[in-house]
PDB file of C-alpha atoms in Angstrom:
ATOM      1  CA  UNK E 936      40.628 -17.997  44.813  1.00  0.00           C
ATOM      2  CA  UNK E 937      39.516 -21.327  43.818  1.00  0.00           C
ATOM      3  CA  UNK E 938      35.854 -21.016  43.682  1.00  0.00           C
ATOM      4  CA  UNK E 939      36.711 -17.379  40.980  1.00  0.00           C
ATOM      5  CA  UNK E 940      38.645 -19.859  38.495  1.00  0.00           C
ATOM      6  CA  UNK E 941      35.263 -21.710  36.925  1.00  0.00           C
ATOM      7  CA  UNK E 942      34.039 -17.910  36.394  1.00  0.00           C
ATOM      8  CA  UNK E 943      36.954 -16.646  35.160  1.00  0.00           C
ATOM      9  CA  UNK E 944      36.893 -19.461  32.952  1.00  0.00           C
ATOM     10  CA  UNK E 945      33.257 -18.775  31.590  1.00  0.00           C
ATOM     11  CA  UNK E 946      34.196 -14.919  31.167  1.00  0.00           C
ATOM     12  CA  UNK E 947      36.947 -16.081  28.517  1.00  0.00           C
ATOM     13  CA  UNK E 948      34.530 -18.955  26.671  1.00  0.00           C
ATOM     14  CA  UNK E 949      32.214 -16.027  26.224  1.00  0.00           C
ATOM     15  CA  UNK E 950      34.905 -13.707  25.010  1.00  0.00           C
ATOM     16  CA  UNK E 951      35.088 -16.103  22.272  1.00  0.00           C
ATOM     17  CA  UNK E 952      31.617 -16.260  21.081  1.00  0.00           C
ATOM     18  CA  UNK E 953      30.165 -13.960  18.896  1.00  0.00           C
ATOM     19  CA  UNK E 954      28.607 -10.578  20.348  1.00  0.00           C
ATOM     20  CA  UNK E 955      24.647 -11.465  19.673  1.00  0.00           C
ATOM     21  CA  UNK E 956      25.751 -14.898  20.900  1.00  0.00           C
ATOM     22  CA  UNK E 957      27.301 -13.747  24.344  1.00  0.00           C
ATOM     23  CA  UNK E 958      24.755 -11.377  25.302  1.00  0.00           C
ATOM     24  CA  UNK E 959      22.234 -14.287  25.366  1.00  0.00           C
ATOM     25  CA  UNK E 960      23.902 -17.065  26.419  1.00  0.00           C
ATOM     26  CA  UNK E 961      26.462 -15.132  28.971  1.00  0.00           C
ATOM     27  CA  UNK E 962      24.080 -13.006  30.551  1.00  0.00           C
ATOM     28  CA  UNK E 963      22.596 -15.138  33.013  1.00  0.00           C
ATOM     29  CA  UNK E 964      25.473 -15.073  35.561  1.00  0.00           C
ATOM     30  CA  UNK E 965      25.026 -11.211  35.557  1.00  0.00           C
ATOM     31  CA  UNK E 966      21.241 -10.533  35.562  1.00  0.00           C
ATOM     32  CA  UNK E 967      20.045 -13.114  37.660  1.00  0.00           C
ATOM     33  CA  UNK E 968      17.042 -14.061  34.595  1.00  0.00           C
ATOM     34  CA  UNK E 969      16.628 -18.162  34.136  1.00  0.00           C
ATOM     35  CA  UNK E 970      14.961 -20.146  31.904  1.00  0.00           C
ATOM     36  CA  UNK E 971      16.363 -19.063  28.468  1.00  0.00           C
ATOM     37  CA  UNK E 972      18.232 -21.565  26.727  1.00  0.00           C
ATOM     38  CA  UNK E 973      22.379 -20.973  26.404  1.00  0.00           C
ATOM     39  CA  UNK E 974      22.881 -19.058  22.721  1.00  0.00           C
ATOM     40  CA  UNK E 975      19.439 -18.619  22.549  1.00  0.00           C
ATOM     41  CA  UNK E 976      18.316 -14.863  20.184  1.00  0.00           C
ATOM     42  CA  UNK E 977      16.450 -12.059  21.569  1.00  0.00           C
ATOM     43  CA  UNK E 978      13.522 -10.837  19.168  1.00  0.00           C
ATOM     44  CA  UNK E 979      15.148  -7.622  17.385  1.00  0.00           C
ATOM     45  CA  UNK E 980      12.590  -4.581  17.033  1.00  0.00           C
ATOM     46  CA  UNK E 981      13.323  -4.720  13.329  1.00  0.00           C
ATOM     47  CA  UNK E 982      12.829  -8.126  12.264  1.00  0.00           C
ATOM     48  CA  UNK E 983       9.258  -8.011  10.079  1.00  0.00           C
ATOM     49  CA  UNK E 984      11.897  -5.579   7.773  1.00  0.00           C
ATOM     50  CA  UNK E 985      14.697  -7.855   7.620  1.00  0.00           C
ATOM     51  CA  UNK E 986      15.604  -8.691   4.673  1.00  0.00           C
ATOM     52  CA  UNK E 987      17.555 -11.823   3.122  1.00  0.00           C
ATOM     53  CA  UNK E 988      20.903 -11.550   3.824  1.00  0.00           C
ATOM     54  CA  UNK E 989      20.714  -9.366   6.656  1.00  0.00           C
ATOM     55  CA  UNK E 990      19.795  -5.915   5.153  1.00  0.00           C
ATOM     56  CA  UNK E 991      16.964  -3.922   5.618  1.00  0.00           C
ATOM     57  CA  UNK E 992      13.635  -4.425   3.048  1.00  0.00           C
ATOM     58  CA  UNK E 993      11.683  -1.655   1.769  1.00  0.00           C
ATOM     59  CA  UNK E 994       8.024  -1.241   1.458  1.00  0.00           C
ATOM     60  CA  UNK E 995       6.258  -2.245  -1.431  1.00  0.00           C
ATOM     61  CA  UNK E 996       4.790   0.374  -3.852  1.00  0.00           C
ATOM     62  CA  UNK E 997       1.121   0.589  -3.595  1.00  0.00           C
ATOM     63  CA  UNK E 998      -0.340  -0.013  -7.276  1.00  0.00           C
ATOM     64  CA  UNK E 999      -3.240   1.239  -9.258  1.00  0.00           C
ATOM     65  CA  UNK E1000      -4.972  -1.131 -12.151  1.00  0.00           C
ATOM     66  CA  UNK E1001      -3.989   1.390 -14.870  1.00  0.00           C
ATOM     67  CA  UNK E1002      -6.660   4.276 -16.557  1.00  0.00           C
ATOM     68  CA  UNK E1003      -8.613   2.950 -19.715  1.00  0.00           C
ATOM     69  CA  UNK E1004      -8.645   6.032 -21.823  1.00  0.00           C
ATOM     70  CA  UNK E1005      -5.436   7.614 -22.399  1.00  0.00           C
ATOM     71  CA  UNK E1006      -6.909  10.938 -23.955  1.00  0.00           C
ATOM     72  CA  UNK E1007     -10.069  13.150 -24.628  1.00  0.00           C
ATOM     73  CA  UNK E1008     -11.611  13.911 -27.966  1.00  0.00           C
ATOM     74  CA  UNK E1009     -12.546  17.349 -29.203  1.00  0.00           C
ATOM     75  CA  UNK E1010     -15.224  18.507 -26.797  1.00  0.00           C
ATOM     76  CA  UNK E1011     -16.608  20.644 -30.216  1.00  0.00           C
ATOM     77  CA  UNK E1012     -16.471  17.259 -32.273  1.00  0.00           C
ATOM     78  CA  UNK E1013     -17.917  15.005 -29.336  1.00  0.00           C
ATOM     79  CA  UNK E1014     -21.669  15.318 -29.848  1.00  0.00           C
ATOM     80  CA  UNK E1015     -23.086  15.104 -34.096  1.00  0.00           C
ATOM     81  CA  UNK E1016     -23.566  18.015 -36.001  1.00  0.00           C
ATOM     82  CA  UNK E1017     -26.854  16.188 -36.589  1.00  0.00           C
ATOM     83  CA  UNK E1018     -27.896  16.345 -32.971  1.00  0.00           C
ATOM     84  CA  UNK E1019     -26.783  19.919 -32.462  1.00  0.00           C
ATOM     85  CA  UNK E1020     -29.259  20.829 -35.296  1.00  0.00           C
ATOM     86  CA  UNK E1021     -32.051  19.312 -33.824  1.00  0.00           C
ATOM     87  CA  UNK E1022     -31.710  20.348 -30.494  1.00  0.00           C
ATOM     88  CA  UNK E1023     -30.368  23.990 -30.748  1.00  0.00           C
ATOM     89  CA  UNK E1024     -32.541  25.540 -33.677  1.00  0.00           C
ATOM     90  CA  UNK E1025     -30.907  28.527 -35.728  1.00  0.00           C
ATOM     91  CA  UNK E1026     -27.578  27.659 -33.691  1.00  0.00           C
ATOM     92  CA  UNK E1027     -25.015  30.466 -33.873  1.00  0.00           C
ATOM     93  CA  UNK E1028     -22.078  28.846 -34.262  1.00  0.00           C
ATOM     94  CA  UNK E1029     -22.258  25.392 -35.699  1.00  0.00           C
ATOM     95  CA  UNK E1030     -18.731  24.443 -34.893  1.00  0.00           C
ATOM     96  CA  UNK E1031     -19.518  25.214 -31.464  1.00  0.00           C
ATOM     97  CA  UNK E1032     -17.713  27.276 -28.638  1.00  0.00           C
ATOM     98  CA  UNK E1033     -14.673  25.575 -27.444  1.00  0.00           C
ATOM     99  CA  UNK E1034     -13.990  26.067 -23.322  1.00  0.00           C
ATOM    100  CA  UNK E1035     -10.246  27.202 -22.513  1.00  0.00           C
ATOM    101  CA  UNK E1036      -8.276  24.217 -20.932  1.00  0.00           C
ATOM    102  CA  UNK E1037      -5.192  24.362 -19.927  1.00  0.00           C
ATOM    103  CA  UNK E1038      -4.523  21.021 -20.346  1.00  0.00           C
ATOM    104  CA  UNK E1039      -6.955  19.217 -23.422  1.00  0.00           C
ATOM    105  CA  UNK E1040      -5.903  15.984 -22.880  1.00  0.00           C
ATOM    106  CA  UNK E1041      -7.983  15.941 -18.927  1.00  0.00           C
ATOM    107  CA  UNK E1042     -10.398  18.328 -19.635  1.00  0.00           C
ATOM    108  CA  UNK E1043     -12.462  20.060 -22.229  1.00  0.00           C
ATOM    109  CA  UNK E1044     -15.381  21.334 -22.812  1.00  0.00           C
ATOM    110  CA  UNK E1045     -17.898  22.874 -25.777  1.00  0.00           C
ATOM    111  CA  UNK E1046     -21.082  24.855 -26.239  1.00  0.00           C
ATOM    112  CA  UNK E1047     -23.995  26.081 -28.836  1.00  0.00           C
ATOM    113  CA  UNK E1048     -26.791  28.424 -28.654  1.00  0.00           C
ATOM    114  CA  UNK E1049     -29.225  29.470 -30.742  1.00  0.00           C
ATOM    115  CA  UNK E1050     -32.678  31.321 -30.573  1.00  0.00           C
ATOM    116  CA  UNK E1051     -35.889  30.226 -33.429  1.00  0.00           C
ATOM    117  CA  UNK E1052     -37.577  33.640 -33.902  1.00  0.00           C
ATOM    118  CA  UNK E1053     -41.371  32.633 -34.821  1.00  0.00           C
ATOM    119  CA  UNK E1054     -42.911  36.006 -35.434  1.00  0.00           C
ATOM    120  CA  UNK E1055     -45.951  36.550 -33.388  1.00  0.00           C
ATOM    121  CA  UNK E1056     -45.833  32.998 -32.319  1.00  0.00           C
ATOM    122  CA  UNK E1057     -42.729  33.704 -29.896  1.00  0.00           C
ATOM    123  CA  UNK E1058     -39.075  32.004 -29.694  1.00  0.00           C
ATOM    124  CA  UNK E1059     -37.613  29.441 -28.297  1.00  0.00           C
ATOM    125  CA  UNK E1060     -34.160  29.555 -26.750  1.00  0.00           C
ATOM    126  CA  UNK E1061     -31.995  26.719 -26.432  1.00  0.00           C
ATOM    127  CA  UNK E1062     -28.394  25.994 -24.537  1.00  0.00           C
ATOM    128  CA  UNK E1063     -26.089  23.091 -25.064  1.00  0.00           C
ATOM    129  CA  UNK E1064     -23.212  22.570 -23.605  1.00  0.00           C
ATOM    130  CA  UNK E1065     -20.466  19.343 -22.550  1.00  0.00           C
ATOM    131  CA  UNK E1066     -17.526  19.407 -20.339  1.00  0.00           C
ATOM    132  CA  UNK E1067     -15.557  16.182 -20.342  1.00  0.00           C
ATOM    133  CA  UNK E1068     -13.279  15.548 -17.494  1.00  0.00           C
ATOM    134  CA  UNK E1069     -10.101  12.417 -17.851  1.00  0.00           C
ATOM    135  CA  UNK E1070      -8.164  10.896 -14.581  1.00  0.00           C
ATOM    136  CA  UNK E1071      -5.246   9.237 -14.716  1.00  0.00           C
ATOM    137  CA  UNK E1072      -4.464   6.342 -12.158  1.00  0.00           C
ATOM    138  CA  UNK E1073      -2.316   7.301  -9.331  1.00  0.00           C
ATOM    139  CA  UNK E1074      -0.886   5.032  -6.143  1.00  0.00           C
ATOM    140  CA  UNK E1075      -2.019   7.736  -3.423  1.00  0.00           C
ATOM    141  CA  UNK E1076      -5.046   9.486  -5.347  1.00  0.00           C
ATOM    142  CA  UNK E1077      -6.626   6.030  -6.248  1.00  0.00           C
ATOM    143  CA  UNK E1078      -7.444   4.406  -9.781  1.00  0.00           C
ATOM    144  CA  UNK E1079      -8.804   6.644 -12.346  1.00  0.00           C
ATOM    145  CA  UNK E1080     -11.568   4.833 -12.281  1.00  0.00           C
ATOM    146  CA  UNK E1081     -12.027   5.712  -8.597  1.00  0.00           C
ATOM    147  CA  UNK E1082     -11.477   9.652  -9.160  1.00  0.00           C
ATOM    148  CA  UNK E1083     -13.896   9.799 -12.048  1.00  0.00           C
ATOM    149  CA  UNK E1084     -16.254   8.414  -9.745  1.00  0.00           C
ATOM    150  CA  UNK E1085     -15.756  11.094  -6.686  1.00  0.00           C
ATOM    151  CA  UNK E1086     -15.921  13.924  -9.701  1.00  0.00           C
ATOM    152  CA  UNK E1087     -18.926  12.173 -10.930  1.00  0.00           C
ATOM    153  CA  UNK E1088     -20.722  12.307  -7.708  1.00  0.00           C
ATOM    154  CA  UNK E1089     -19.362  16.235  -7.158  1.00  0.00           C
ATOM    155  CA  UNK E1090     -20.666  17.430  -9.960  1.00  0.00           C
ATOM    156  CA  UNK E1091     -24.403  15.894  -9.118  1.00  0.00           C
ATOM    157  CA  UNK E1092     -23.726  17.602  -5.749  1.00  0.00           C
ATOM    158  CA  UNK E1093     -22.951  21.030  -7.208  1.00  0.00           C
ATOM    159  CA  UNK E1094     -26.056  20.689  -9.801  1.00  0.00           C
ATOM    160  CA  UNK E1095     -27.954  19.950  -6.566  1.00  0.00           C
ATOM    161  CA  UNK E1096     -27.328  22.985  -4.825  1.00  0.00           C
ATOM    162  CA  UNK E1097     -27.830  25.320  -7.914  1.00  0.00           C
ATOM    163  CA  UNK E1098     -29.206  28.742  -7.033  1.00  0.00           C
ATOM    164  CA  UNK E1099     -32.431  29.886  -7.261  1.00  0.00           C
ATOM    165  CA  UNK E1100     -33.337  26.023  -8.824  1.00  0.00           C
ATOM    166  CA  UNK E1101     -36.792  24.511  -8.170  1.00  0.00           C
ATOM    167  CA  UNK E1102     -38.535  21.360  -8.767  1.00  0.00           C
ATOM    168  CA  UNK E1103     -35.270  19.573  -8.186  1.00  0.00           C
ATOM    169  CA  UNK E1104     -35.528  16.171  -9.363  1.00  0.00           C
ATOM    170  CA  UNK E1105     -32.738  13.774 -10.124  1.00  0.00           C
ATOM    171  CA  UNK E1106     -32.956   9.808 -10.586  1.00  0.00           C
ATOM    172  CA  UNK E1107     -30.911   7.178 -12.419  1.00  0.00           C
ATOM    173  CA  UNK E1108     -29.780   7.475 -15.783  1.00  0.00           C
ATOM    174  CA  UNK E1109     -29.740   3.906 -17.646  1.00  0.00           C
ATOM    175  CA  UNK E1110     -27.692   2.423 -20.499  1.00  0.00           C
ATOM    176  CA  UNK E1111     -24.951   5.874 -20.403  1.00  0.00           C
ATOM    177  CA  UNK E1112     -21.608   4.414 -19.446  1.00  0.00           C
ATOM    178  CA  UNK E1113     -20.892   2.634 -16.624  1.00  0.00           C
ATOM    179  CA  UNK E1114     -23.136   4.743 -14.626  1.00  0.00           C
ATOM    180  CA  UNK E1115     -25.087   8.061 -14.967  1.00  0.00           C
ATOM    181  CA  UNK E1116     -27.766  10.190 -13.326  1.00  0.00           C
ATOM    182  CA  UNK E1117     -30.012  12.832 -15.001  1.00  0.00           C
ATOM    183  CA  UNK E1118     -30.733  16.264 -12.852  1.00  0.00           C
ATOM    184  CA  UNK E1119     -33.749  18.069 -14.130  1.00  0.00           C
ATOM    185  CA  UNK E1120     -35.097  21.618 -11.998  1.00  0.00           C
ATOM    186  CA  UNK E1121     -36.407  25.047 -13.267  1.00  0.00           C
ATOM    187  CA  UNK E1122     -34.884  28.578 -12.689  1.00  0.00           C
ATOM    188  CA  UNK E1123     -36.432  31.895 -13.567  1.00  0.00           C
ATOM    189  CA  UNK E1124     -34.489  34.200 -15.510  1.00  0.00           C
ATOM    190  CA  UNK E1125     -35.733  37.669 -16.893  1.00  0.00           C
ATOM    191  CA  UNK E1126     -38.980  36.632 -16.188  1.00  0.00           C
ATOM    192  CA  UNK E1127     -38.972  33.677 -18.267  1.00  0.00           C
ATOM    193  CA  UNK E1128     -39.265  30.182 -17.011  1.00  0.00           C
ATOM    194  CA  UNK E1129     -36.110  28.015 -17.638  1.00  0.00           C
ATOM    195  CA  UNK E1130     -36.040  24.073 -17.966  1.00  0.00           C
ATOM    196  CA  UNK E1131     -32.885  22.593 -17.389  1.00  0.00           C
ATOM    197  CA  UNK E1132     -31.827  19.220 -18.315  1.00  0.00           C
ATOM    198  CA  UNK E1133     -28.138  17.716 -17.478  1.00  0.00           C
ATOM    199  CA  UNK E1134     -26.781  14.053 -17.562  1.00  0.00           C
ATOM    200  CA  UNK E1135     -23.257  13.147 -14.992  1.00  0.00           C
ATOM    201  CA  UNK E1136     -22.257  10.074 -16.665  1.00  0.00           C
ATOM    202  CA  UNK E1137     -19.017   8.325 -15.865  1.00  0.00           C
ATOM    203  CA  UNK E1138     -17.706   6.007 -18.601  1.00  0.00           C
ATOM    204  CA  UNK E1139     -14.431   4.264 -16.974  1.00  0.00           C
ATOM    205  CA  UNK E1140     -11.307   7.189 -15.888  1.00  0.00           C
ATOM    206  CA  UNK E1141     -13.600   9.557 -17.657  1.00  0.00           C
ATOM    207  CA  UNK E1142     -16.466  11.792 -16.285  1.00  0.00           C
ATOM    208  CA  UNK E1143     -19.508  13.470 -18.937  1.00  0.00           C
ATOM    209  CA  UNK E1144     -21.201  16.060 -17.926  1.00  0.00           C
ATOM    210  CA  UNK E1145     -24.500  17.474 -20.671  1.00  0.00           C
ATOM    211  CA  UNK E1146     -26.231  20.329 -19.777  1.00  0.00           C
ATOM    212  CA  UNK E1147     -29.346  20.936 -22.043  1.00  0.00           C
ATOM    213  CA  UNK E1148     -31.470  23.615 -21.335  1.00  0.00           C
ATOM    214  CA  UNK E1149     -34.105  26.278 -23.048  1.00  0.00           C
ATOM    215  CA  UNK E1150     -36.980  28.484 -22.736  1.00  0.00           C
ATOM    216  CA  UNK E1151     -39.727  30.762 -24.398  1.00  0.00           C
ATOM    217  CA  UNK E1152     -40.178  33.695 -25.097  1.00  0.00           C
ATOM    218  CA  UNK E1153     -42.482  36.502 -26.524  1.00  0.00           C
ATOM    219  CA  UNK E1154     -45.703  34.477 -25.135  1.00  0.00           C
ATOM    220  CA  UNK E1155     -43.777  31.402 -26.118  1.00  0.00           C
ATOM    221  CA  UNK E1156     -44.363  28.565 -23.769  1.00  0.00           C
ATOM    222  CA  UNK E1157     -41.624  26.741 -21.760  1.00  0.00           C
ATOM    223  CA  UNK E1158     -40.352  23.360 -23.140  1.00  0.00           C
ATOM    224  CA  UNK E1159     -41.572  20.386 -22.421  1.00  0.00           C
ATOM    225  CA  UNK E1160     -39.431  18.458 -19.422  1.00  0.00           C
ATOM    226  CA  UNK E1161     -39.698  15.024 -21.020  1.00  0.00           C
ATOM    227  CA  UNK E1162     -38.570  16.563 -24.591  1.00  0.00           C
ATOM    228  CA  UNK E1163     -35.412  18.223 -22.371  1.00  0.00           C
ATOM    229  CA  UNK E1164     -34.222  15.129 -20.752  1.00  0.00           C
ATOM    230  CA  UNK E1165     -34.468  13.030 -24.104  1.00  0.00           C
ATOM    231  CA  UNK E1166     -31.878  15.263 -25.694  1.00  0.00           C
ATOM    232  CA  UNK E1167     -29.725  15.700 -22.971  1.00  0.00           C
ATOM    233  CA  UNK E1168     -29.898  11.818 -23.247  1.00  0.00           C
ATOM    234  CA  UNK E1169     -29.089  11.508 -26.540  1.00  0.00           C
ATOM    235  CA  UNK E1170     -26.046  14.081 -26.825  1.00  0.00           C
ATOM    236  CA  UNK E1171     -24.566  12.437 -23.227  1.00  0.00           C
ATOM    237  CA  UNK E1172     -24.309   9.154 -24.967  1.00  0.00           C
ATOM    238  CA  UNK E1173     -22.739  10.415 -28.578  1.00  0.00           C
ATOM    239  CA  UNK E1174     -20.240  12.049 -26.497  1.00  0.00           C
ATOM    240  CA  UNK E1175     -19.793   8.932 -24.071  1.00  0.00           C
ATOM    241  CA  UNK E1176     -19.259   6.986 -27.449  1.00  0.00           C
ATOM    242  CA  UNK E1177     -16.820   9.733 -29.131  1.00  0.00           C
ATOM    243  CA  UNK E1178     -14.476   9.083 -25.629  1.00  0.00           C
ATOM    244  CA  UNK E1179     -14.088   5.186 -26.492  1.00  0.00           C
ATOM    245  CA  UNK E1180     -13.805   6.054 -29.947  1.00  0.00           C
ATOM    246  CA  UNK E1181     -10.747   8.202 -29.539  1.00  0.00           C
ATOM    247  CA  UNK E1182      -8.773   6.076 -27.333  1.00  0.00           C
ATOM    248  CA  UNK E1183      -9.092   2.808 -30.530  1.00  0.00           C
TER     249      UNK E1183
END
């Protein structure tokens, strides 16, 4: 009976404690462990979330440095009326033929045609057309900067594995954005030798993609490769510059 009074009397002091208080401090007597200090704190599973003042903090929002360009221009207005003259002679349709997009402000896209009849000397057949492609900035997609980029490099892919193309060459595109490759092969179509010419240029959120390409017929010969690429060139970067200019 005696030696039960100093425990009862502990039971009772830890009775008055707090609850996180007594299960440290008080438990000793009952689980046999030693060395922790009296009132000492177990680690609690949850405390990298704790918050100040007890409650429970939630995890940040990831964020995204915010898209340049806001919007697209007019894929029909995005390359000179100038240009189009010179590189699709005896166009059809000056204004151009707009693509259906469901949504103009990410996506858009124009082209022109146009065949030079030269008698007994043959024709020449050219095809121009530009898709332009916007991504906004998102916290799980990425930055639109980011996106543009992956589109960019799908598009090369796709151009890569065109069917029936040969004499596949591709190779960095200077001074077009923030960074652009040209993709130049051949195809044959009704017996006449095509030359394709197309520029993927990425300028910030927003992705350019110029697909130039023509051939001759009647005894015509093919055009020239070098005089391809230069106008795909030139009409990538008018419409590269007609983005920035709309989003002033």
């Amino acid at each position: 009976m005696h030696r039960s009074a100093p425990r009862l009397t502990r039971i009772l002091a830890c009775a008055a404690v707090p609850v996180m208080l007594a299960v440290a401090g008080c438990s000793s007597d009952s689980d046999g462990k030693e060395g922790q200090a009296p009132g000492a704190k177990a680690p609690s599973a949850g405390a990298s979330s704790a918050a100040p003042g007890g409650g429970v903090s939630e995890k940040p929002t990831p964020t995204v440095i915010p898209a340049k360009y806001a919007k697209l221009p007019s894929a029909c207005q995005a390359i000179a009326a100038k240009t189009i003259e010179d590189l699709v002679p005896k166009v059809k349709t000056k204004a151009g033929t707009p693509g259906k997009s469901s949504n103009p402000a990410n996506r858009g896209g124009c082209s022109w045609n146009g065949l030079e009849d030269k008698g007994v000397d043959g024709s020449q057949y050219r095809w121009l057309d530009v898709s332009l492609f916007r991504y906004n900035s998102d916290p799980v997609l990425g930055s639109g900067d980011e996106r543009a980029k992956e589109s960019a490099e799908k598009e090369i892919a796709k151009l890569k594995a065109t069917p029936g193309a040969s004499k596949m060459r591709t190779s960095p595109a200077n001074g077009i954005g923030d960074e652009a490759t040209a993709v130049a092969y051949d195809t044959k179509k009704t017996d006449e030798e095509f030359k394709y010419a197309t520029i993927v240029a990425r300028t910030a959120n927003a992705v350019v993609v110029l697909s130039f390409n023509g051939a001759g017929y009647a005894g015509d010969g093919a055009p020239g490769e070098k005089a391809m690429m230069e106008g795909a060139t030139k009409a990538a970067k008018e419409a590269v510059a007609a983005i920035a200019a709309a989003n002033k």
